[in-house]
Amino acid sequence: MTANADQIEFWNGRAGEHWVVQQTAMDRNMRGIHDAILAFAAPASGETVTDIGCGAGTTTLAIADAVGTGGKVTGVDISVPMLGLAKERAKAAGKAIDFINADASAYPFRTKSDLVFSRFGVMFFDSPPAAFANIHTALKPSGRIAFVCWRTPQENAWAFAPMMAARPFLPPQPPPDPLAPGPFAFADPDRIKMILTEAGFRAVKVEKLDSVMNLGPSLDGAVDMMMTMGPLSRALNEADDATRAKIRPAVRAALEPYVTADGVQPPAGCWLAGAKA
């Protein structure tokens, strides 16, 4: 089986299609995190940048603005549906961006970048040390890497609260492997440092970011999103309509404490990670 085959199948199925439909909402959800990781990575005018897990291209477009016409940006992702939207958005914006449908853990990078960047695109590798060793080959000797990843589920109420609310209505599940590929695989900052160091990076730094996920102005809309995107949607993959009907009000009640004047905003706990090549 191809490395990361499960993730390739997942992001080329309903998950990728849902993200395309929800792209505008997802950009709103992550606005605070988006701004923080771009400031942390600091892409500069004239730089060459590779965006790993670029998805629908929001970060790639922002990086293209930062590096200007003298720079070059390449987006890499395994999801054909999301890359299709990314290409459309780049064309509409008049941006000369290369998009590559590939698994970054194995892709033979030929262009050497000043910066490898990722917003939540590096937690899904079957073998993180091997994947980051390959990503290291995408950098110039003077280059750097910067990415953002989630901390523990408990520090991310946007995902944890709906999952806990739904659990009584779902079949018993074995405890998740905290190191398995998935959104919370890099919750341990010491693991991040170890993986990057083993992959050949140096001067590794990991900083805490406390933010929110803005799930929009409507509580019912927030419930819809959590039931079609993210960890809960995976758990509901085999759920029938009757089960979903029971879960929906429980998820609504779990998200209600996070309603604010600016929208439904559960906490989001992240790590900003960086290192030199």
Tab-separated table of C-alpha atoms in Angstrom:
chain	number	residue	atom	x	y	z
A	1	MET	CA	0.000	0.000	0.000
A	2	THR	CA	1.207	3.496	-0.832
A	3	ALA	CA	2.395	5.566	2.131
A	4	ASN	CA	-0.406	7.816	3.410
A	5	ALA	CA	-2.921	5.916	1.237
A	6	ASP	CA	-5.715	6.361	3.794
A	7	GLN	CA	-5.208	10.124	3.859
A	8	ILE	CA	-5.076	10.338	0.064
A	9	GLU	CA	-8.366	8.469	-0.173
A	10	PHE	CA	-9.952	10.588	2.567
A	11	TRP	CA	-9.000	13.999	1.138
A	12	ASN	CA	-10.012	12.993	-2.389
A	13	GLY	CA	-13.447	11.907	-1.201
A	14	ARG	CA	-16.165	13.710	0.693
A	15	ALA	CA	-13.721	15.549	2.949
A	16	GLY	CA	-12.078	17.322	0.029
A	17	GLU	CA	-15.432	18.006	-1.628
A	18	HIS	CA	-16.887	19.437	1.590
A	19	TRP	CA	-13.867	21.691	2.064
A	20	VAL	CA	-14.330	23.087	-1.448
A	21	VAL	CA	-17.971	23.908	-0.682
A	22	GLN	CA	-17.077	25.364	2.735
A	23	GLN	CA	-13.891	27.178	1.674
A	24	THR	CA	-15.152	30.680	2.459
A	25	ALA	CA	-16.441	29.572	5.848
A	26	MET	CA	-13.214	27.719	6.639
A	27	ASP	CA	-11.185	30.836	5.848
A	28	ARG	CA	-13.355	32.722	8.335
A	29	ASN	CA	-12.972	29.958	10.912
A	30	MET	CA	-9.192	30.142	10.828
A	31	ARG	CA	-8.643	33.856	10.325
A	32	GLY	CA	-6.841	34.413	13.626
A	33	ILE	CA	-4.668	31.318	13.183
A	34	HIS	CA	-4.004	32.222	9.549
A	35	ASP	CA	-2.727	35.659	10.494
A	36	ALA	CA	-0.569	34.256	13.308
A	37	ILE	CA	1.203	31.594	11.245
A	38	LEU	CA	1.890	34.018	8.391
A	39	ALA	CA	3.438	36.489	10.836
A	40	PHE	CA	5.475	33.664	12.400
A	41	ALA	CA	6.720	32.360	9.034
A	42	ALA	CA	7.344	35.884	7.682
A	43	PRO	CA	7.547	35.180	3.932
A	44	ALA	CA	9.537	38.034	2.431
A	45	SER	CA	9.674	39.809	-0.906
A	46	GLY	CA	11.523	37.800	-3.531
A	47	GLU	CA	11.543	34.510	-1.616
A	48	THR	CA	10.801	31.061	-3.010
A	49	VAL	CA	8.197	29.260	-0.876
A	50	THR	CA	6.670	25.766	-0.858
A	51	ASP	CA	3.243	25.505	0.805
A	52	ILE	CA	2.698	21.940	2.076
A	53	GLY	CA	-0.938	20.860	2.338
A	54	CYS	CA	-2.020	24.041	0.587
A	55	GLY	CA	-5.608	22.863	0.192
A	56	ALA	CA	-7.854	25.373	-1.549
A	57	GLY	CA	-5.016	27.876	-1.805
A	58	THR	CA	-5.820	30.492	0.838
A	59	THR	CA	-2.352	30.425	2.384
A	60	THR	CA	-0.670	30.058	-1.007
A	61	LEU	CA	-2.361	33.206	-2.291
A	62	ALA	CA	-1.418	35.124	0.849
A	63	ILE	CA	2.206	34.009	0.523
A	64	ALA	CA	2.212	35.035	-3.142
A	65	ASP	CA	1.159	38.529	-2.057
A	66	ALA	CA	4.003	38.600	0.464
A	67	VAL	CA	6.790	37.459	-1.875
A	68	GLY	CA	5.600	39.626	-4.755
A	69	THR	CA	6.391	39.284	-8.443
A	70	GLY	CA	10.056	38.664	-7.659
A	71	GLY	CA	9.230	35.568	-5.629
A	72	LYS	CA	7.871	32.129	-6.464
A	73	VAL	CA	5.270	30.029	-4.665
A	74	THR	CA	4.407	26.359	-5.132
A	75	GLY	CA	1.436	24.687	-3.459
A	76	VAL	CA	1.496	20.941	-2.784
A	77	ASP	CA	-1.515	18.864	-1.761
A	78	ILE	CA	-2.918	15.353	-2.128
A	79	SER	CA	-6.511	16.531	-2.694
A	80	VAL	CA	-7.529	16.909	-6.346
A	81	PRO	CA	-10.822	18.707	-5.510
A	82	MET	CA	-9.117	21.257	-3.282
A	83	LEU	CA	-6.303	21.870	-5.762
A	84	GLY	CA	-8.888	22.438	-8.473
A	85	LEU	CA	-10.356	25.294	-6.457
A	86	ALA	CA	-6.880	26.611	-5.606
A	87	LYS	CA	-6.003	26.838	-9.305
A	88	GLU	CA	-9.253	28.647	-10.084
A	89	ARG	CA	-8.640	31.173	-7.313
A	90	ALA	CA	-5.045	31.798	-8.390
A	91	LYS	CA	-6.121	32.346	-11.994
A	92	ALA	CA	-8.857	34.759	-10.909
A	93	ALA	CA	-6.329	36.670	-8.794
A	94	GLY	CA	-3.805	36.798	-11.627
A	95	LYS	CA	-1.201	34.909	-9.591
A	96	ALA	CA	1.449	32.732	-11.263
A	97	ILE	CA	1.425	29.883	-8.747
A	98	ASP	CA	2.399	26.273	-9.418
A	99	PHE	CA	0.148	23.661	-7.799
A	100	ILE	CA	1.310	20.060	-7.524
A	101	ASN	CA	-0.919	17.091	-6.728
A	102	ALA	CA	1.528	15.021	-4.691
A	103	ASP	CA	2.303	13.475	-1.323
A	104	ALA	CA	4.916	15.765	0.218
A	105	SER	CA	6.368	12.871	2.198
A	106	ALA	CA	7.665	11.254	-0.998
A	107	TYR	CA	7.612	13.906	-3.723
A	108	PRO	CA	11.057	14.499	-5.326
A	109	PHE	CA	11.418	18.230	-4.710
A	110	ARG	CA	13.592	19.883	-7.348
A	111	THR	CA	13.031	23.544	-6.553
A	112	LYS	CA	14.956	24.664	-3.480
A	113	SER	CA	12.934	27.035	-1.305
A	114	ASP	CA	13.769	29.732	1.194
A	115	LEU	CA	10.715	28.697	3.197
A	116	VAL	CA	8.618	25.567	3.564
A	117	PHE	CA	5.273	26.556	5.057
A	118	SER	CA	2.224	24.643	6.239
A	119	ARG	CA	-1.070	25.461	7.902
A	120	PHE	CA	-2.307	22.181	9.391
A	121	GLY	CA	-0.858	20.096	6.558
A	122	VAL	CA	1.875	18.060	8.233
A	123	MET	CA	0.117	15.977	10.920
A	124	PHE	CA	-1.136	13.231	8.609
A	125	PHE	CA	2.035	11.422	7.547
A	126	ASP	CA	2.354	7.691	8.229
A	127	SER	CA	6.048	8.171	9.034
A	128	PRO	CA	6.691	11.762	10.159
A	129	PRO	CA	10.514	11.466	10.479
A	130	ALA	CA	10.817	10.144	6.911
A	131	ALA	CA	8.315	12.707	5.643
A	132	PHE	CA	10.155	15.637	7.200
A	133	ALA	CA	13.492	14.298	5.978
A	134	ASN	CA	12.046	14.429	2.465
A	135	ILE	CA	10.586	17.894	3.042
A	136	HIS	CA	14.037	18.990	4.214
A	137	THR	CA	15.270	18.354	0.661
A	138	ALA	CA	12.934	21.118	-0.572
A	139	LEU	CA	14.957	23.771	1.286
A	140	LYS	CA	18.065	25.730	0.459
A	141	PRO	CA	20.867	25.300	3.032
A	142	SER	CA	19.888	28.755	4.325
A	143	GLY	CA	16.174	27.938	4.319
A	144	ARG	CA	13.647	27.475	7.087
A	145	ILE	CA	10.404	25.673	7.865
A	146	ALA	CA	7.350	27.090	9.643
A	147	PHE	CA	4.051	25.385	10.336
A	148	VAL	CA	1.064	25.440	12.653
A	149	CYS	CA	-0.523	22.327	14.161
A	150	TRP	CA	-3.136	21.564	16.809
A	151	ARG	CA	-2.367	20.963	20.470
A	152	THR	CA	-4.399	18.392	22.454
A	153	PRO	CA	-8.078	17.711	21.728
A	154	GLN	CA	-8.971	19.014	25.193
A	155	GLU	CA	-7.434	22.376	24.265
A	156	ASN	CA	-9.520	22.522	21.096
A	157	ALA	CA	-13.130	22.819	22.153
A	158	TRP	CA	-14.241	23.353	18.542
A	159	ALA	CA	-13.522	19.630	18.003
A	160	PHE	CA	-13.595	18.166	21.511
A	161	ALA	CA	-16.956	19.519	22.697
A	162	PRO	CA	-18.957	18.163	19.722
A	163	MET	CA	-17.171	14.790	19.911
A	164	MET	CA	-17.921	14.382	23.609
A	165	ALA	CA	-21.547	15.378	23.034
A	166	ALA	CA	-21.942	12.789	20.288
A	167	ARG	CA	-20.126	9.938	22.042
A	168	PRO	CA	-23.147	8.538	23.996
A	169	PHE	CA	-24.997	7.981	20.708
A	170	LEU	CA	-22.151	6.260	18.853
A	171	PRO	CA	-20.876	2.675	19.095
A	172	PRO	CA	-18.027	2.192	21.609
A	173	GLN	CA	-14.675	2.998	20.075
A	174	PRO	CA	-11.174	2.041	21.206
A	175	PRO	CA	-9.082	4.876	22.660
A	176	PRO	CA	-7.393	6.745	19.827
A	177	ASP	CA	-3.661	6.383	19.323
A	178	PRO	CA	-2.312	9.887	20.061
A	179	LEU	CA	0.593	9.313	17.647
A	180	ALA	CA	-1.522	8.064	14.738
A	181	PRO	CA	-1.812	10.307	11.673
A	182	GLY	CA	-4.566	12.823	12.301
A	183	PRO	CA	-5.264	16.389	13.367
A	184	PHE	CA	-3.845	15.967	16.882
A	185	ALA	CA	-0.799	13.828	16.068
A	186	PHE	CA	1.560	16.712	16.910
A	187	ALA	CA	-0.030	17.665	20.213
A	188	ASP	CA	3.222	16.902	22.083
A	189	PRO	CA	5.771	19.689	21.469
A	190	ASP	CA	8.655	17.399	22.431
A	191	ARG	CA	7.621	15.033	19.648
A	192	ILE	CA	7.683	17.911	17.162
A	193	LYS	CA	11.198	18.849	18.257
A	194	MET	CA	12.402	15.250	18.073
A	195	ILE	CA	10.953	14.666	14.590
A	196	LEU	CA	12.396	17.869	13.163
A	197	THR	CA	15.800	17.217	14.711
A	198	GLU	CA	15.902	13.641	13.405
A	199	ALA	CA	14.970	14.957	9.944
A	200	GLY	CA	18.023	17.203	9.913
A	201	PHE	CA	16.594	20.522	11.038
A	202	ARG	CA	18.280	22.730	13.622
A	203	ALA	CA	17.376	25.642	15.884
A	204	VAL	CA	13.924	24.159	16.406
A	205	LYS	CA	11.403	26.358	18.211
A	206	VAL	CA	7.811	25.615	19.227
A	207	GLU	CA	5.570	28.403	20.505
A	208	LYS	CA	2.070	28.247	21.977
A	209	LEU	CA	-0.778	29.972	20.144
A	210	ASP	CA	-4.141	30.411	21.827
A	211	SER	CA	-6.842	31.337	19.335
A	212	VAL	CA	-10.447	30.536	18.413
A	213	MET	CA	-12.331	28.864	15.612
A	214	ASN	CA	-14.994	31.294	14.425
A	215	LEU	CA	-17.769	28.930	13.340
A	216	GLY	CA	-19.954	31.752	12.110
A	217	PRO	CA	-22.884	33.815	13.380
A	218	SER	CA	-25.415	30.967	13.526
A	219	LEU	CA	-25.385	28.233	16.168
A	220	ASP	CA	-27.249	25.903	13.816
A	221	GLY	CA	-24.761	26.691	11.073
A	222	ALA	CA	-21.920	25.828	13.444
A	223	VAL	CA	-23.565	22.476	14.194
A	224	ASP	CA	-23.945	21.769	10.474
A	225	MET	CA	-20.264	22.460	9.924
A	226	MET	CA	-19.065	20.277	12.786
A	227	MET	CA	-21.206	17.390	11.555
A	228	THR	CA	-19.816	17.598	8.008
A	229	MET	CA	-16.199	18.693	8.617
A	230	GLY	CA	-13.509	17.751	11.099
A	231	PRO	CA	-13.142	14.888	13.605
A	232	LEU	CA	-16.859	14.484	14.366
A	233	SER	CA	-17.700	14.067	10.694
A	234	ARG	CA	-15.350	11.069	10.529
A	235	ALA	CA	-17.032	9.496	13.548
A	236	LEU	CA	-20.431	10.026	11.884
A	237	ASN	CA	-19.375	8.395	8.638
A	238	GLU	CA	-21.464	5.259	9.264
A	239	ALA	CA	-24.201	6.880	11.375
A	240	ASP	CA	-27.780	6.576	10.131
A	241	ASP	CA	-30.294	9.419	10.005
A	242	ALA	CA	-31.892	8.451	13.321
A	243	THR	CA	-28.538	8.585	15.106
A	244	ARG	CA	-27.674	11.920	13.503
A	245	ALA	CA	-31.022	13.298	14.618
A	246	LYS	CA	-30.175	12.414	18.235
A	247	ILE	CA	-26.655	13.807	18.017
A	248	ARG	CA	-27.564	17.148	16.510
A	249	PRO	CA	-29.249	18.704	19.591
A	250	ALA	CA	-26.459	17.369	21.819
A	251	VAL	CA	-23.825	19.050	19.645
A	252	ARG	CA	-25.883	22.230	19.584
A	253	ALA	CA	-25.983	22.300	23.382
A	254	ALA	CA	-22.229	21.659	23.541
A	255	LEU	CA	-21.466	24.624	21.277
A	256	GLU	CA	-23.973	27.025	22.806
A	257	PRO	CA	-21.597	28.220	25.591
A	258	TYR	CA	-19.289	29.575	22.889
A	259	VAL	CA	-21.820	31.901	21.286
A	260	THR	CA	-20.509	35.480	21.322
A	261	ALA	CA	-21.479	38.763	19.713
A	262	ASP	CA	-18.886	37.978	17.024
A	263	GLY	CA	-20.052	34.442	16.305
A	264	VAL	CA	-19.719	30.932	17.704
A	265	GLN	CA	-16.070	30.903	18.838
A	266	PRO	CA	-14.776	27.820	20.689
A	267	PRO	CA	-11.122	27.881	21.811
A	268	ALA	CA	-8.438	26.614	19.445
A	269	GLY	CA	-5.047	25.644	20.862
A	270	CYS	CA	-2.107	25.432	18.443
A	271	TRP	CA	1.645	25.167	18.197
A	272	LEU	CA	3.671	27.433	15.935
A	273	ALA	CA	6.730	25.405	14.974
A	274	GLY	CA	9.804	26.556	13.121
A	275	ALA	CA	13.340	25.459	12.367
A	276	LYS	CA	16.316	26.139	10.135
A	277	ALA	CA	17.528	23.780	7.438
